XYZ file of C-alpha atoms in Angstrom:
694
model
C 153.106 78.553 85.127
C 153.865 75.050 86.397
C 151.783 75.713 89.523
C 148.848 77.465 87.881
C 145.328 76.389 88.799
C 144.626 74.882 85.343
C 147.771 72.754 85.549
C 147.100 71.657 89.129
C 143.546 70.796 88.186
C 144.782 68.612 85.327
C 147.556 67.008 87.384
C 145.152 66.075 90.180
C 142.343 64.920 87.841
C 140.171 67.775 89.064
C 141.411 67.244 92.626
C 140.003 63.729 92.843
C 143.284 61.805 93.073
C 143.796 60.645 96.643
C 140.092 60.681 97.496
C 138.422 57.377 98.500
C 135.953 55.883 96.015
C 134.327 52.583 94.919
C 133.340 51.624 98.462
C 132.189 48.132 99.447
C 130.920 47.150 102.903
C 131.150 43.563 104.163
C 127.831 41.789 104.923
C 128.494 41.991 108.684
C 129.108 45.736 108.396
C 132.518 45.445 110.022
C 134.855 46.061 107.079
C 134.995 48.713 104.380
C 136.915 48.174 101.140
C 137.772 51.118 98.904
C 140.085 52.508 96.234
C 142.410 55.467 96.770
C 145.748 56.611 95.395
C 148.526 57.449 97.859
C 148.501 61.178 97.198
C 146.776 64.044 95.453
C 149.014 63.869 92.382
C 149.512 60.102 92.378
C 147.583 58.531 89.463
C 148.133 54.943 90.637
C 145.042 53.752 92.496
C 145.502 51.264 95.345
C 143.122 48.874 97.121
C 142.529 49.466 100.854
C 140.464 48.128 103.752
C 139.243 49.760 106.953
C 138.438 47.627 110.014
C 135.626 49.439 111.807
C 136.229 47.708 115.144
C 139.897 48.640 115.441
C 139.998 51.639 113.116
C 142.957 50.064 111.302
C 143.333 51.154 107.707
C 145.386 48.695 105.664
C 146.881 48.859 102.197
C 145.887 45.652 100.390
C 147.337 46.218 96.927
C 149.725 48.848 95.591
C 150.443 48.073 91.919
C 154.012 49.326 92.268
C 154.791 46.888 95.063
C 153.211 43.732 93.707
C 155.479 40.790 92.993
C 155.055 39.768 89.381
C 156.186 36.162 89.466
C 155.712 35.886 85.717
C 158.274 38.662 85.225
C 161.123 37.076 87.138
C 162.790 35.725 84.010
C 162.000 38.697 81.787
C 164.686 41.150 80.668
C 164.839 44.443 82.620
C 163.338 46.496 79.776
C 160.233 44.262 79.681
C 159.786 44.479 83.447
C 160.076 48.277 83.160
C 157.508 48.295 80.354
C 155.028 46.382 82.495
C 155.513 48.812 85.369
C 154.964 51.834 83.115
C 151.862 50.176 81.708
C 150.453 49.697 85.214
C 150.964 53.347 86.078
C 149.437 54.567 82.819
C 146.426 52.321 83.397
C 145.756 54.056 86.705
C 146.501 51.116 88.978
C 143.518 49.237 90.381
C 140.768 51.060 88.509
C 138.027 48.614 89.586
C 137.592 45.466 91.654
C 134.939 42.888 92.517
C 134.531 40.778 95.660
C 132.912 37.550 96.754
C 129.653 37.730 98.752
C 131.262 37.740 102.261
C 133.852 40.303 101.061
C 136.817 38.156 102.072
C 138.612 38.412 98.722
C 138.725 40.496 95.560
C 139.763 40.236 91.929
C 141.151 43.041 89.788
C 143.325 43.659 86.746
C 146.599 45.478 86.198
C 147.578 46.102 82.582
C 145.331 43.271 81.469
C 146.706 40.780 84.001
C 144.456 39.110 86.567
C 145.178 39.395 90.294
C 143.279 37.990 93.254
C 143.772 38.909 96.895
C 142.361 37.992 100.253
C 141.681 40.684 102.832
C 143.179 38.743 105.742
C 146.209 40.534 107.203
C 149.600 39.512 105.866
C 148.385 38.134 102.542
C 149.489 39.721 99.285
C 147.778 39.708 95.886
C 148.528 36.772 93.618
C 149.013 36.948 89.854
C 146.827 34.454 87.986
C 148.254 33.207 84.703
C 145.749 33.815 81.921
C 145.877 33.331 78.145
C 145.458 36.994 77.253
C 144.331 40.471 78.301
C 141.735 40.244 81.064
C 138.593 42.403 81.311
C 136.095 42.652 84.180
C 137.106 39.801 86.540
C 134.403 38.871 89.068
C 134.569 36.202 91.793
C 131.614 33.908 92.239
C 129.613 34.482 95.463
C 131.595 31.783 97.315
C 135.026 33.081 96.297
C 136.126 29.746 94.832
C 136.042 30.847 91.194
C 136.800 33.979 89.201
C 135.137 34.703 85.858
C 136.674 37.100 83.372
C 136.534 38.085 79.707
C 139.536 37.665 77.423
C 139.594 37.636 73.650
C 135.831 38.131 73.544
C 135.301 34.845 75.440
C 134.096 34.287 79.000
C 136.408 32.153 81.146
C 136.187 30.790 84.698
C 139.311 30.154 86.767
C 139.265 27.729 89.697
C 141.459 29.302 92.392
C 142.096 26.004 94.182
C 142.776 23.755 91.218
C 144.391 26.642 89.285
C 142.616 25.566 86.124
C 140.710 27.692 83.624
C 137.594 26.739 81.680
C 136.172 28.623 78.707
C 132.460 29.006 79.398
C 131.454 30.852 76.220
C 133.600 31.476 73.155
C 132.851 33.785 70.193
C 130.972 32.072 67.375
C 131.559 34.876 64.890
C 134.171 37.459 63.950
C 132.251 40.339 65.538
C 130.755 38.420 68.482
C 131.743 38.743 72.141
C 130.505 37.068 75.303
C 130.386 38.741 78.714
C 130.833 42.364 77.652
C 128.399 45.283 77.513
C 127.453 46.604 74.102
C 128.311 50.217 73.215
C 124.987 51.902 74.000
C 124.562 49.936 77.245
C 127.910 51.164 78.543
C 127.688 54.679 77.105
C 124.038 55.545 77.774
C 122.329 52.974 80.031
C 124.902 52.740 82.809
C 125.337 48.983 82.309
C 129.060 48.339 82.270
C 128.975 44.572 82.540
C 127.878 41.640 80.406
C 127.646 38.671 82.782
C 126.181 37.845 86.190
C 126.851 34.967 88.614
C 124.019 32.884 90.021
C 123.591 33.148 93.830
C 125.040 29.643 94.244
C 127.996 30.253 91.920
C 127.109 27.287 89.678
C 125.958 29.216 86.591
C 126.279 32.536 84.813
C 123.899 34.732 82.858
C 125.954 35.814 79.853
C 125.324 38.495 77.244
C 126.173 37.636 73.660
C 126.860 40.804 71.626
C 126.970 40.650 67.837
C 128.325 43.866 66.301
C 127.947 42.621 62.723
C 125.070 44.980 61.803
C 126.677 48.063 63.385
C 128.301 50.652 61.138
C 132.091 50.908 61.259
C 133.673 54.286 61.787
C 137.362 55.098 61.428
C 139.081 57.328 63.986
C 142.321 58.512 62.411
C 145.324 60.284 63.887
C 146.140 62.969 61.284
C 149.289 63.978 63.168
C 150.680 60.479 62.562
C 149.641 59.460 59.049
C 151.632 56.221 59.274
C 149.202 54.864 61.872
C 146.227 52.796 60.771
C 142.930 54.433 61.801
C 141.131 52.809 64.712
C 137.980 51.008 63.576
C 135.040 51.344 65.986
C 131.505 50.019 65.851
C 129.357 53.114 66.300
C 125.542 52.869 66.232
C 124.626 56.368 65.066
C 121.039 57.585 65.267
C 118.799 55.749 62.830
C 121.304 52.962 62.175
C 121.498 49.407 63.488
C 122.396 48.563 67.059
C 124.344 45.507 68.105
C 122.258 42.351 68.479
C 122.219 41.432 72.160
C 120.985 38.110 73.505
C 121.351 36.214 76.792
C 122.325 32.686 77.677
C 122.506 30.829 80.973
C 125.752 28.875 81.033
C 126.355 26.292 83.738
C 129.802 25.193 84.807
C 129.113 21.676 83.564
C 128.781 22.968 80.018
C 125.035 23.322 79.412
C 123.604 26.406 77.729
C 120.046 27.741 77.885
C 118.856 30.609 75.696
C 116.864 33.345 77.435
C 113.842 34.183 75.314
C 112.028 37.495 75.128
C 110.543 39.570 72.326
C 113.847 41.114 71.271
C 112.307 42.447 68.068
C 109.992 44.641 70.145
C 112.459 45.184 73.018
C 115.921 45.328 71.468
C 117.695 47.028 74.388
C 118.951 44.944 77.319
C 119.039 47.522 80.096
C 119.980 45.537 83.201
C 120.039 42.128 84.871
C 119.710 41.121 88.533
C 120.257 37.596 89.855
C 119.707 37.353 93.597
C 118.274 34.892 96.089
C 114.709 35.821 95.067
C 114.733 35.918 91.277
C 116.591 36.239 88.021
C 115.333 39.474 86.480
C 116.197 41.295 83.298
C 115.095 44.762 82.189
C 114.382 45.382 78.503
C 113.317 48.407 76.476
C 112.026 49.040 72.943
C 113.899 51.183 70.445
C 111.586 54.172 71.025
C 112.173 53.896 74.826
C 108.511 54.506 75.605
C 108.369 51.421 77.797
C 110.532 49.657 80.364
C 109.760 46.053 81.228
C 111.082 43.941 84.100
C 111.008 40.264 83.129
C 111.376 37.248 85.377
C 113.574 34.527 83.849
C 113.145 30.833 84.563
C 116.782 29.631 84.872
C 115.790 26.094 83.903
C 114.074 26.943 80.612
C 115.033 30.544 79.792
C 111.357 31.503 79.518
C 110.410 35.017 80.623
C 107.323 36.695 82.053
C 106.542 40.332 82.800
C 106.603 41.281 86.493
C 106.625 45.081 86.119
C 106.046 47.489 83.243
C 106.191 51.262 82.793
C 105.132 53.273 79.746
C 105.306 56.946 78.815
C 104.401 58.833 75.602
C 107.843 60.539 75.606
C 110.245 58.023 77.163
C 110.751 55.995 80.352
C 113.844 57.044 82.268
C 116.361 54.391 83.320
C 117.053 54.787 87.047
C 120.261 53.255 88.475
C 119.937 50.678 91.244
C 116.576 49.173 90.309
C 115.022 46.704 90.128
C 116.016 45.287 93.511
C 114.489 43.119 96.228
C 114.087 43.657 99.934
C 114.971 40.782 102.263
C 111.308 39.794 102.342
C 111.200 39.665 98.532
C 109.358 42.918 97.784
C 110.229 44.381 94.385
C 111.841 47.836 94.534
C 111.415 50.104 91.503
C 111.249 53.820 90.682
C 108.450 55.338 88.596
C 107.228 58.744 87.418
C 103.953 59.325 89.261
C 102.019 62.587 89.732
C 104.834 64.747 88.383
C 107.615 63.231 90.481
C 110.146 60.410 90.238
C 109.119 58.234 93.181
C 110.202 55.093 94.990
C 107.845 52.139 94.615
C 108.042 49.075 96.899
C 105.892 46.023 96.229
C 103.663 48.120 93.976
C 103.110 50.875 96.575
C 104.395 54.422 96.043
C 106.304 55.220 99.248
C 107.844 58.671 98.702
C 105.969 61.994 98.482
C 105.473 63.934 95.248
C 107.661 66.733 96.660
C 110.719 64.467 96.567
C 112.564 63.640 93.329
C 114.334 60.272 93.576
C 117.693 60.084 91.755
C 118.752 56.450 92.249
C 118.771 53.507 94.646
C 122.111 52.774 96.326
C 121.504 49.771 98.593
C 118.838 47.542 100.093
C 119.712 46.538 103.685
C 117.184 43.963 104.826
C 113.862 45.720 104.311
C 115.417 49.203 104.335
C 116.117 50.966 101.031
C 118.896 53.570 100.785
C 118.337 56.068 97.980
C 119.340 59.550 96.833
C 116.717 62.236 96.436
C 116.007 65.907 96.951
C 113.305 68.549 96.998
C 115.676 71.272 95.734
C 117.642 70.162 92.672
C 120.829 71.884 93.870
C 121.136 69.383 96.737
C 121.062 65.593 96.556
C 120.543 63.938 99.924
C 120.598 60.437 101.351
C 117.259 58.965 102.378
C 116.046 55.619 103.628
C 112.686 53.978 103.330
C 111.666 51.212 105.714
C 108.690 49.983 107.712
C 108.432 53.412 109.373
C 108.383 55.270 106.059
C 110.929 57.616 104.427
C 113.643 59.270 106.542
C 116.152 61.952 105.546
C 119.700 61.132 106.688
C 121.541 64.218 105.403
C 119.495 67.370 106.064
C 122.259 69.852 105.207
C 122.756 71.171 101.653
C 125.232 69.298 99.498
C 125.650 66.403 97.129
C 125.706 63.041 98.871
C 126.236 59.402 98.055
C 126.689 56.362 100.267
C 126.279 52.707 101.162
C 124.168 50.907 103.780
C 124.974 47.322 104.803
C 124.097 45.598 108.109
C 123.358 48.973 109.669
C 126.746 50.413 108.650
C 126.200 53.674 106.793
C 128.853 55.265 104.592
C 128.248 58.915 103.692
C 130.241 60.734 100.995
C 129.462 64.473 101.034
C 130.403 67.397 98.836
C 129.299 70.867 99.884
C 129.900 74.574 99.449
C 131.528 74.861 102.871
C 134.422 72.426 102.326
C 136.779 71.304 99.570
C 136.538 67.886 97.984
C 134.574 64.953 99.342
C 134.284 64.018 103.016
C 133.665 60.291 103.581
C 132.425 59.104 106.972
C 131.384 55.675 108.218
C 128.684 55.356 110.895
C 128.321 52.126 112.863
C 126.792 51.405 116.275
C 126.757 55.084 117.201
C 130.424 55.610 116.322
C 131.772 57.619 113.402
C 135.023 57.155 111.496
C 136.411 59.164 108.603
C 138.105 57.605 105.611
C 140.941 60.034 105.028
C 141.121 61.873 101.738
C 144.641 62.501 100.452
C 143.420 64.793 97.670
C 145.139 68.123 97.179
C 143.285 71.312 98.022
C 142.414 73.473 95.027
C 143.686 76.681 96.599
C 140.680 78.364 95.052
C 137.457 78.998 96.946
C 134.406 79.437 94.744
C 132.293 82.416 95.757
C 128.996 81.063 94.553
C 125.586 82.651 94.771
C 122.886 80.061 94.119
C 119.518 81.463 93.162
C 116.468 80.952 90.958
C 115.762 83.026 87.894
C 112.835 83.756 85.607
C 109.300 82.436 85.426
C 110.508 78.825 85.412
C 112.610 79.378 88.544
C 115.712 78.161 86.769
C 118.533 77.203 89.112
C 121.545 79.433 88.569
C 125.011 79.992 90.012
C 126.676 83.404 89.791
C 130.412 83.759 90.405
C 132.226 87.117 90.512
C 135.957 87.878 90.560
C 137.778 87.929 93.891
C 137.779 91.466 95.214
C 135.087 92.650 92.836
C 133.901 96.133 93.729
C 130.195 96.862 93.176
C 129.703 99.351 90.390
C 132.421 97.847 88.196
C 130.878 96.528 85.016
C 131.914 93.019 84.019
C 131.683 91.046 80.795
C 129.459 88.011 81.270
C 130.538 84.448 80.592
C 127.804 81.815 80.455
C 129.326 78.471 81.449
C 126.643 75.803 80.946
C 126.326 72.138 80.283
C 122.603 72.685 79.985
C 121.520 69.302 78.684
C 119.986 66.021 79.833
C 121.524 63.815 82.520
C 123.890 66.433 83.960
C 123.755 69.345 86.382
C 126.204 72.165 86.982
C 124.235 74.177 89.539
C 124.879 72.172 92.695
C 125.694 72.940 96.310
C 129.209 71.517 95.908
C 132.474 73.419 95.494
C 134.003 70.995 93.033
C 131.461 71.764 90.321
C 132.331 75.484 90.392
C 136.150 75.543 90.501
C 136.730 76.158 86.792
C 133.930 78.723 86.704
C 135.537 80.619 89.597
C 138.899 80.558 87.837
C 137.269 82.130 84.776
C 135.586 84.686 87.053
C 138.968 85.617 88.502
C 140.162 86.392 84.976
C 137.680 89.272 84.950
C 134.270 87.799 84.090
C 130.922 87.532 85.801
C 130.322 83.820 85.275
C 126.754 82.560 85.129
C 125.828 78.867 85.162
C 122.241 77.844 84.386
C 120.494 74.470 84.536
C 117.584 74.748 82.129
C 114.898 72.417 80.875
C 116.135 68.919 80.193
C 118.456 68.796 83.211
C 117.621 66.369 86.051
C 116.288 67.015 89.536
C 113.215 69.067 88.638
C 110.865 66.218 87.774
C 109.743 64.360 84.632
C 107.890 67.277 83.012
C 110.953 69.541 83.238
C 113.168 66.827 81.722
C 110.718 65.948 78.937
C 110.359 69.554 77.776
C 113.211 68.926 75.308
C 111.436 66.020 73.539
C 111.497 66.834 69.846
C 113.686 69.928 70.238
C 117.105 69.922 71.899
C 117.799 73.495 70.789
C 114.870 75.816 71.486
C 114.068 75.203 75.178
C 117.670 74.981 76.375
C 118.723 78.158 74.575
C 115.624 80.033 75.683
C 116.317 79.133 79.320
C 119.900 80.394 79.140
C 118.661 83.731 77.810
C 115.794 84.044 80.291
C 118.095 83.345 83.231
C 120.740 85.762 81.939
C 118.266 88.623 81.718
C 116.654 87.821 85.069
C 119.993 87.681 86.903
C 121.209 90.871 85.195
C 118.135 92.731 86.450
C 119.198 91.931 89.996
C 122.920 92.474 89.324
C 123.534 95.671 87.347
C 127.293 94.982 87.180
C 126.610 92.374 84.487
C 127.301 94.038 81.140
C 124.817 92.586 78.661
C 126.638 94.245 75.754
C 129.534 91.815 76.339
C 128.220 88.284 76.786
C 130.267 85.210 75.952
C 129.458 81.534 76.330
C 131.673 78.459 76.630
C 130.896 74.775 77.021
C 131.990 71.229 76.314
C 130.066 68.360 74.717
C 126.370 69.293 75.065
C 127.614 72.571 76.521
C 129.736 73.052 73.390
C 126.674 72.437 71.258
C 124.779 75.000 73.310
C 127.601 77.541 72.933
C 127.648 77.194 69.134
C 123.853 77.322 69.066
C 123.874 80.555 71.075
C 126.035 82.645 68.718
C 124.475 81.165 65.595
C 120.837 81.700 66.542
C 120.942 84.565 69.047
C 123.801 86.906 68.136
C 121.704 89.718 69.588
C 122.348 88.228 73.037
C 125.665 86.350 72.717
C 128.750 88.085 71.371
C 131.339 85.261 71.378
C 131.495 81.526 71.970
C 133.942 78.709 72.643
C 132.410 75.370 71.615
C 134.367 72.349 72.829
C 133.620 68.925 71.298
C 130.160 70.119 70.198
C 127.466 67.871 68.774
C 126.633 69.810 65.625
C 124.753 67.146 63.627
C 122.613 64.838 65.768
C 122.559 62.122 63.098
C 126.192 61.544 64.061
C 125.427 60.784 67.716
C 124.420 57.408 69.137
C 121.021 55.738 68.910
C 119.945 55.430 72.540
C 120.710 59.008 73.603
C 119.638 60.801 70.451
C 116.488 58.870 69.641
C 115.231 59.283 73.207
C 114.892 63.012 72.585
C 114.541 63.339 68.802
C 113.017 60.038 67.689
C 114.158 58.016 64.687
C 115.596 60.320 61.997
C 113.620 58.577 59.233
C 110.369 59.028 61.152
C 110.985 62.505 62.604
C 113.454 64.301 60.305
C 112.151 67.726 61.328
C 113.341 67.252 64.919
C 116.884 66.648 63.687
C 116.823 69.679 61.415
C 115.441 71.796 64.258
C 118.118 70.668 66.705
C 121.265 70.610 64.566
C 123.403 73.672 63.864
C 125.241 72.915 60.610
C 122.500 74.542 58.528
C 122.824 77.665 60.699
C 126.399 78.278 59.514
C 125.522 81.212 57.187
C 124.043 83.064 60.180
C 127.354 83.397 62.055
C 128.253 87.021 62.761
C 130.085 86.615 66.072
C 133.531 85.213 67.008
C 133.404 81.438 67.394
C 136.195 79.087 68.474
C 135.656 75.382 67.832
C 137.792 72.937 69.864
C 137.860 69.185 69.266
C 140.014 66.191 70.115
C 140.832 64.368 66.895
C 140.809 61.006 68.690
C 137.343 61.581 70.187
C 135.275 58.393 69.760
C 132.255 59.727 71.660
C 131.546 63.010 69.875
C 133.654 62.367 66.797
C 135.651 65.201 65.224
C 133.354 65.068 62.181
C 130.911 67.233 64.162
C 133.331 70.152 64.274
C 134.733 69.509 60.793
C 131.276 69.541 59.183
C 130.324 72.776 60.903
C 133.665 74.335 59.978
C 133.209 73.290 56.340
C 129.732 74.836 56.293
C 131.080 78.043 57.834
C 133.863 78.187 55.253
C 131.401 77.581 52.423
C 129.312 80.471 53.734
C 132.383 82.712 54.021
C 132.057 83.023 57.803
C 135.360 83.503 59.665
C 135.877 81.307 62.715
C 138.651 79.552 64.661
C 139.289 75.816 64.894
C 141.616 74.337 67.524
C 142.293 70.656 66.749
C 143.731 68.618 69.640
C 145.962 65.877 68.292
C 145.755 62.562 70.130
C 143.058 63.841 72.493
C 139.786 62.018 73.099
C 136.572 63.555 74.481
C 138.370 64.917 77.553
C 142.109 65.376 78.000
C 144.196 64.303 81.036
C 147.400 65.904 79.676
C 148.501 68.718 81.979
C 149.960 71.045 79.351
C 147.034 70.611 76.966
C 144.432 71.135 79.698
C 146.218 74.212 81.024
C 146.837 75.900 77.702
C 143.335 75.085 76.516
C 141.893 77.173 79.349
C 144.419 79.974 78.820
C 143.632 80.139 75.102
C 139.919 80.313 75.840
C 140.452 83.242 78.204
C 142.546 85.105 75.624
C 139.976 84.475 72.886
C 137.047 85.593 75.040
C 138.812 88.693 76.348
C 139.704 89.769 72.828
C 136.166 89.116 71.574
C 134.474 90.869 74.506
C 136.839 93.831 74.818
C 134.912 96.964 75.810
C 134.581 99.604 73.048
C 136.699 102.157 74.924
C 139.592 99.660 75.004
C 139.307 98.634 71.346
């Protein structure tokens, strides 16, 4: 069993270890910086560079080989502890560079390191007063800012001195960090930004005082004090977020905007053209880009979008072209479209996903006409141009004409990363392990809404052999499972090879089909998504008579777990068994920004919460249901499963609960991940056993 697919998938982090990621291109286009571990089962990520002129690939930083000068006088057991801590932290998990990409800063186990990319130089440990978070060099590479102890510090690399730029002025106040909902739901992982000249910083002040405190306990170890987390559940208070401009000479200027109306700080951009911030009201029906005057902190609106449902946050915008044109993305005429200097520049047939780079006056973005494929496109003076015409899921970078393309597809394992410069092409080698499992995926559309579906059958399946059906959805907003990429279908194929016809459906609410398709779940996260799973199931079964509709199971995790529980509770006539992993069962227990986008404020729209939650459906359970939840989950807390289980018990409805001790929302432990899949298969096979075998 040590070499089973589930264990190999866990050991390789879903076969991503050893693959290049987090790519940066130097402004001259001649050097590529990236992260990659040294093998497909090696969890320690290293920092690398690739010289595009010579083709030389060089290891810049391997955490296991770094000299820790501060550890020279430590006892052997302490040095060993530090090394173990580095490996458990995953090595160099992130880095930031100066503007010319000549140096980088990163952390290992909370310690700050800086390195130059010139050959022969090794990373240097910087002595700091405490655990370091999010170090970022200034554009010139002379200084490195970082957060420690909730304060923002700046270290002078030449003088080797450190200055505290902003220190907490309250017990629950931090400077320079993202608040919970920004990091969890808005894609903003940072809380400070350097000025283009490196002489000032825009700094977020986050006050968690009004946020409710939740306690995440470890029942398997009752001697441990529960972790206290600030969790802004739907309808409760968010953190108070404000901005200040802090100069290196000690002055502070408050940035002023109507933060009563627009309480969410979505993003900030400080480039050679402007200092911009993006703000949003609590109901998310507007998105405003504000210009900030660095001298006074005053703001003015430069761009505004509104929508009666919500305005979607699109990564990578706002941005500026070299000539100063503002780049945004807006929902226009039924499509998410690129807008440059106020002009819509992409057709309504193309759904824009995000903006990746702006190279001069050329914009690199991801988009697609078919939601199963996400391609790379550019827009420039000649209009939009497709760079990746073949099906697949693509990402990339574009700097000084150097194009990096990362491609996943159905015809190859993993991700292939190529660099194109001056007519030449180089490949950044992937050291990831091969899955040893080839998904046999049939992508099609189903039903009146042309729902995108993926059907996977067992290896060697003979037509005419009836198969139990396993629905394997995520099915909710912001995520797709039906894509032209092997990696998204590996687990589904493994389940198929256990004797199921596996069907994956992306219904209403999922991205890639346009604003109307996404907004169909406003006010009801249950009805449309469940209806689409059923419609697609019946449509696919009409074309594939081997699908036995008298034996239909469903499994899922997170929103998919919610959908699985919903299916057996509300439509037992269709679904005969379910495995619900980390399900959201009561939407008042999930965070403000995500939940209120779709269901509104619970005090103002209580009916939407009642309609979308499943706890009140507990007395309706007549089918086998397995609930799985990590007890240390601080995203979808275990209370979701425990409340549903209590309601089921009160109603006298038998069910199974599998608590995962010490596990958060997803588990990296090999044995747990493997056995979790094996237990699901056993449960589903028992529940869906054909009558003649009962």
